[in-house]
Amino acid sequence: MTRLTVEEATLGYADRVICDDVSVEIPDGAFTVIVGPNACGKSTLLKSLTRLLEPAGGRVLLDGRSLHRLPTKHVAREVGLLPQGPVAPDGIRVIDLVSRGRYPHQRLFSPWTPEDEAAVAEAMDATGTRHLSGRMVDELSGGQRQRVWMAVALAQQTPILLLDEPTTYLDLSHQVELLELCRALNRTLGSTLVAVLHDLNQAARYADHIIAMKDGAVVATGRPEDVVTESLVADVFGLHARVILDPESGTPLVIPRWSHG
């Protein structure tokens, strides 16, 4: 049994159903990436793996227990989230925002500990944000803010980390740096990571496990080499492409067909 599973879930907002009868298992200790076209339900599925979205039907389970029936702080110590487009409080410094990642580990009237200090420092070093510690968050560029929010998630030190479009606002070099960091966290700490990505080639290069979605349904799951095929790219993304081996990583590489010859 995997720690985090979705069983026959109906997911949506108010009366609008986005995903119906969805079931997935998140492999423990793996880097899982959810892919698919816009508005296919990727972020909705990710939100269901947190307490942000309770299923209208079916179940989301953490360690075999209903995620939405567990105490909030217990979930926050087990599952971290970098949401899409997070908003910081006005007038807050970077160091203070990152320190808020330690909230799940705080007890009433308990002092700030050396462990808290070390967790914040490690998170800022890992994301290259230590030099921004004294800056106001609202003064930062979009890319800098995204790395700061990643530091907040890392400071939480959860064994499961969910990332909703974490490469948004980042230029190409910083996208690669962040994905390399995710892979390193997975490989060195054994963390379970789940990310929503738009770039299929980045997903194929960095993921151990891919969940492909279309029209609110999961259409394929498995290793990148089994999921990222020419037929799936055509069916899910409506793109005619060749799939070859990436000469650097040996993973699938999607090359759109050239129609201007």
Protein backbone atom coordinates (compact mmCIF):
# COMPACT_ATOMS: atom_id res chain seq x y z
CA MET A 1 0.00 0.00 0.00
CA THR A 2 1.30 3.45 -0.90
CA ARG A 3 0.98 6.23 1.66
CA LEU A 4 -1.08 8.54 -0.56
CA THR A 5 -3.93 7.25 -2.76
CA VAL A 6 -7.07 8.49 -4.50
CA GLU A 7 -9.93 6.00 -4.76
CA GLU A 8 -12.82 6.52 -7.21
CA ALA A 9 -12.91 10.23 -6.43
CA THR A 10 -15.26 12.86 -7.85
CA LEU A 11 -13.47 16.22 -7.80
CA GLY A 12 -14.68 19.69 -8.64
CA TYR A 13 -15.86 23.07 -7.43
CA ALA A 14 -19.44 23.74 -6.29
CA ASP A 15 -21.65 22.02 -8.89
CA ARG A 16 -18.91 21.77 -11.53
CA VAL A 17 -17.28 18.33 -11.77
CA ILE A 18 -13.71 18.37 -13.12
CA CYS A 19 -12.67 14.75 -12.50
CA ASP A 20 -15.04 11.83 -12.12
CA ASP A 21 -14.21 8.37 -10.75
CA VAL A 22 -10.46 9.05 -10.58
CA SER A 23 -8.15 6.53 -8.90
CA VAL A 24 -4.38 6.89 -8.57
CA GLU A 25 -1.63 5.62 -6.33
CA ILE A 26 1.37 7.86 -5.59
CA PRO A 27 4.50 5.67 -5.43
CA ASP A 28 6.39 6.10 -2.16
CA GLY A 29 9.86 7.58 -2.47
CA ALA A 30 9.42 8.50 -6.14
CA PHE A 31 9.24 11.73 -8.13
CA THR A 32 5.80 11.70 -9.77
CA VAL A 33 4.80 14.28 -12.38
CA ILE A 34 1.22 14.96 -13.53
CA VAL A 35 0.97 16.07 -17.17
CA GLY A 36 -1.78 16.91 -19.61
CA PRO A 37 -3.26 19.78 -21.63
CA ASN A 38 -4.70 22.92 -20.06
CA ALA A 39 -7.89 22.47 -18.00
CA CYS A 40 -7.59 18.68 -17.94
CA GLY A 41 -7.74 18.46 -14.11
CA LYS A 42 -4.03 18.31 -13.21
CA SER A 43 -4.14 20.96 -10.46
CA THR A 44 -7.54 19.71 -9.29
CA LEU A 45 -6.10 16.23 -8.76
CA LEU A 46 -3.08 17.69 -6.94
CA LYS A 47 -5.31 19.78 -4.66
CA SER A 48 -7.23 16.64 -3.72
CA LEU A 49 -3.99 15.22 -2.31
CA THR A 50 -4.04 18.04 0.26
CA ARG A 51 -6.81 19.40 2.43
CA LEU A 52 -7.56 22.14 -0.12
CA LEU A 53 -10.17 20.15 -2.02
CA GLU A 54 -12.37 17.48 -0.49
CA PRO A 55 -13.82 14.96 -2.93
CA ALA A 56 -17.57 15.01 -3.51
CA GLY A 57 -17.39 11.25 -3.82
CA GLY A 58 -14.76 8.56 -3.27
CA ARG A 59 -11.79 8.91 -0.93
CA VAL A 60 -8.32 10.39 -0.60
CA LEU A 61 -6.25 8.37 1.84
CA LEU A 62 -3.05 9.06 3.76
CA ASP A 63 -1.68 5.91 5.37
CA GLY A 64 -5.04 4.23 4.84
CA ARG A 65 -7.02 6.97 6.65
CA SER A 66 -9.21 9.67 5.15
CA LEU A 67 -6.98 12.70 4.56
CA HIS A 68 -9.78 15.12 5.36
CA ARG A 69 -10.55 13.49 8.71
CA LEU A 70 -7.00 13.75 10.03
CA PRO A 71 -5.92 16.66 12.27
CA THR A 72 -4.65 19.64 10.27
CA LYS A 73 -1.25 19.78 11.97
CA HIS A 74 -0.72 16.05 11.49
CA VAL A 75 -1.31 16.42 7.75
CA ALA A 76 0.95 19.50 7.65
CA ARG A 77 3.81 17.51 9.17
CA GLU A 78 3.41 14.78 6.54
CA VAL A 79 2.37 16.62 3.35
CA GLY A 80 3.87 19.91 2.18
CA LEU A 81 2.46 22.03 -0.65
CA LEU A 82 3.81 24.68 -2.98
CA PRO A 83 0.53 26.04 -4.44
CA GLN A 84 0.06 27.80 -7.73
CA GLY A 85 0.36 31.58 -7.35
CA PRO A 86 0.81 31.82 -3.55
CA VAL A 87 0.37 35.27 -2.00
CA ALA A 88 2.55 36.53 0.86
CA PRO A 89 1.29 38.87 3.60
CA ASP A 90 2.06 42.54 2.99
CA GLY A 91 5.32 43.87 4.38
CA ILE A 92 6.92 40.54 5.27
CA ARG A 93 10.62 39.79 4.95
CA VAL A 94 11.87 36.70 3.16
CA ILE A 95 13.38 35.19 6.32
CA ASP A 96 10.09 35.60 8.18
CA LEU A 97 8.08 34.01 5.38
CA VAL A 98 10.41 31.02 5.11
CA SER A 99 10.30 30.62 8.90
CA ARG A 100 6.54 30.14 8.65
CA GLY A 101 7.29 26.78 7.06
CA ARG A 102 8.14 25.59 10.55
CA TYR A 103 4.59 26.20 11.81
CA PRO A 104 3.54 22.51 11.78
CA HIS A 105 6.43 21.70 14.12
CA GLN A 106 5.64 24.43 16.66
CA ARG A 107 3.83 23.79 19.92
CA LEU A 108 1.94 26.33 21.97
CA PHE A 109 4.38 28.58 23.86
CA SER A 110 7.34 26.51 22.63
CA PRO A 111 10.53 28.44 21.80
CA TRP A 112 12.22 28.63 18.41
CA THR A 113 14.72 25.77 18.41
CA PRO A 114 18.13 25.18 16.82
CA GLU A 115 16.40 22.55 14.68
CA ASP A 116 14.03 25.21 13.35
CA GLU A 117 16.95 27.53 12.64
CA ALA A 118 18.83 24.78 10.79
CA ALA A 119 15.77 23.77 8.72
CA VAL A 120 15.24 27.35 7.54
CA ALA A 121 18.94 27.82 6.70
CA GLU A 122 19.07 24.54 4.77
CA ALA A 123 15.92 25.42 2.81
CA MET A 124 17.29 28.84 1.85
CA ASP A 125 20.67 27.41 0.88
CA ALA A 126 19.02 24.71 -1.25
CA THR A 127 16.95 27.29 -3.14
CA GLY A 128 19.68 29.96 -3.38
CA THR A 129 17.65 32.50 -1.43
CA ARG A 130 19.79 33.13 1.66
CA HIS A 131 21.09 36.41 0.21
CA LEU A 132 17.47 37.60 -0.03
CA SER A 133 16.69 36.96 3.64
CA GLY A 134 16.42 40.63 4.63
CA ARG A 135 14.46 41.73 1.53
CA MET A 136 10.73 42.34 1.48
CA VAL A 137 8.92 39.63 -0.47
CA ASP A 138 6.85 42.13 -2.45
CA GLU A 139 10.07 43.72 -3.77
CA LEU A 140 11.26 40.50 -5.43
CA SER A 141 10.95 39.42 -9.05
CA GLY A 142 8.54 36.63 -9.95
CA GLY A 143 11.37 34.11 -10.21
CA GLN A 144 12.86 35.14 -6.86
CA ARG A 145 9.46 34.88 -5.16
CA GLN A 146 8.93 31.40 -6.60
CA ARG A 147 12.25 30.23 -5.16
CA VAL A 148 11.36 31.78 -1.79
CA TRP A 149 8.06 29.89 -1.75
CA MET A 150 9.98 26.71 -2.56
CA ALA A 151 12.13 27.44 0.49
CA VAL A 152 8.98 27.75 2.61
CA ALA A 153 7.88 24.30 1.45
CA LEU A 154 11.31 22.78 2.09
CA ALA A 155 11.53 24.31 5.58
CA GLN A 156 8.40 22.36 6.45
CA GLN A 157 10.49 19.16 6.08
CA THR A 158 7.65 16.85 5.12
CA PRO A 159 8.24 13.36 3.71
CA ILE A 160 5.68 14.13 0.96
CA LEU A 161 5.92 17.35 -1.07
CA LEU A 162 3.36 18.52 -3.64
CA LEU A 163 4.29 21.18 -6.21
CA ASP A 164 1.69 22.88 -8.40
CA GLU A 165 3.46 24.23 -11.50
CA PRO A 166 6.67 25.04 -9.57
CA THR A 167 8.57 26.28 -12.64
CA THR A 168 6.12 29.14 -13.30
CA TYR A 169 7.87 32.54 -13.55
CA LEU A 170 11.30 30.90 -13.72
CA ASP A 171 13.64 31.30 -16.67
CA LEU A 172 15.03 28.14 -18.25
CA SER A 173 18.18 27.91 -16.13
CA HIS A 174 16.21 28.30 -12.90
CA GLN A 175 13.62 25.77 -14.08
CA VAL A 176 16.40 23.23 -14.49
CA GLU A 177 17.93 24.18 -11.12
CA LEU A 178 14.60 23.65 -9.36
CA LEU A 179 13.94 20.31 -11.04
CA GLU A 180 17.49 19.19 -10.24
CA LEU A 181 16.79 20.16 -6.62
CA CYS A 182 13.58 18.12 -6.63
CA ARG A 183 15.40 15.10 -8.00
CA ALA A 184 18.19 15.53 -5.43
CA LEU A 185 15.63 15.69 -2.59
CA ASN A 186 14.08 12.51 -3.87
CA ARG A 187 17.38 10.70 -4.29
CA THR A 188 19.17 11.83 -1.12
CA LEU A 189 16.28 12.03 1.37
CA GLY A 190 13.88 9.53 -0.15
CA SER A 191 11.18 12.21 -0.27
CA THR A 192 7.97 11.50 -2.18
CA LEU A 193 7.42 14.34 -4.65
CA VAL A 194 4.41 15.07 -6.83
CA ALA A 195 4.52 17.97 -9.30
CA VAL A 196 2.28 19.39 -12.00
CA LEU A 197 4.38 20.37 -15.02
CA HIS A 198 3.46 21.74 -18.44
CA ASP A 199 6.72 20.80 -20.14
CA LEU A 200 6.44 17.16 -21.20
CA ASN A 201 10.16 16.86 -21.93
CA GLN A 202 11.06 18.10 -18.43
CA ALA A 203 8.56 15.63 -16.98
CA ALA A 204 10.06 12.76 -18.98
CA ARG A 205 13.60 13.71 -17.98
CA TYR A 206 13.10 14.14 -14.22
CA ALA A 207 10.14 11.96 -13.25
CA ASP A 208 10.26 8.36 -12.06
CA HIS A 209 6.49 8.06 -12.53
CA ILE A 210 4.14 9.98 -14.82
CA ILE A 211 0.38 10.44 -14.53
CA ALA A 212 -1.12 11.59 -17.85
CA MET A 213 -4.55 13.22 -17.81
CA LYS A 214 -7.11 14.25 -20.42
CA ASP A 215 -10.62 15.68 -19.92
CA GLY A 216 -10.58 15.04 -16.18
CA ALA A 217 -9.54 11.40 -16.48
CA VAL A 218 -6.28 9.57 -15.88
CA VAL A 219 -5.41 7.97 -19.22
CA ALA A 220 -1.97 6.52 -18.45
CA THR A 221 0.41 6.00 -15.54
CA GLY A 222 3.88 4.50 -15.33
CA ARG A 223 7.52 5.08 -16.17
CA PRO A 224 8.31 7.89 -18.62
CA GLU A 225 9.47 5.43 -21.28
CA ASP A 226 6.13 3.60 -21.06
CA VAL A 227 3.88 6.69 -20.96
CA VAL A 228 5.56 9.24 -23.25
CA THR A 229 4.91 7.65 -26.63
CA GLU A 230 4.02 9.10 -30.02
CA SER A 231 0.49 7.73 -29.80
CA LEU A 232 -0.10 9.19 -26.31
CA VAL A 233 1.29 12.60 -27.30
CA ALA A 234 -1.08 12.65 -30.29
CA ASP A 235 -4.08 11.49 -28.26
CA VAL A 236 -3.59 13.60 -25.11
CA PHE A 237 -1.97 16.74 -26.51
CA GLY A 238 -3.20 16.65 -30.11
CA LEU A 239 0.41 16.96 -31.26
CA HIS A 240 2.01 14.95 -34.04
CA ALA A 241 5.57 14.33 -32.90
CA ARG A 242 8.49 11.97 -32.92
CA VAL A 243 9.66 10.53 -29.61
CA ILE A 244 13.39 9.82 -29.50
CA LEU A 245 15.91 9.22 -26.73
CA ASP A 246 17.31 12.32 -25.05
CA PRO A 247 21.06 12.12 -25.82
CA GLU A 248 21.89 13.44 -22.33
CA SER A 249 19.52 11.51 -20.06
CA GLY A 250 18.36 8.59 -22.20
CA THR A 251 14.74 9.52 -21.41
CA PRO A 252 11.98 10.15 -23.98
CA LEU A 253 12.31 13.42 -25.89
CA VAL A 254 9.32 14.79 -27.80
CA ILE A 255 10.14 16.44 -31.16
CA PRO A 256 7.14 18.09 -32.85
CA ARG A 257 6.77 17.23 -36.53
CA TRP A 258 8.10 19.91 -38.88
CA SER A 259 5.55 21.01 -41.47
CA HIS A 260 7.55 23.69 -43.27
CA GLY A 261 9.89 21.54 -45.32
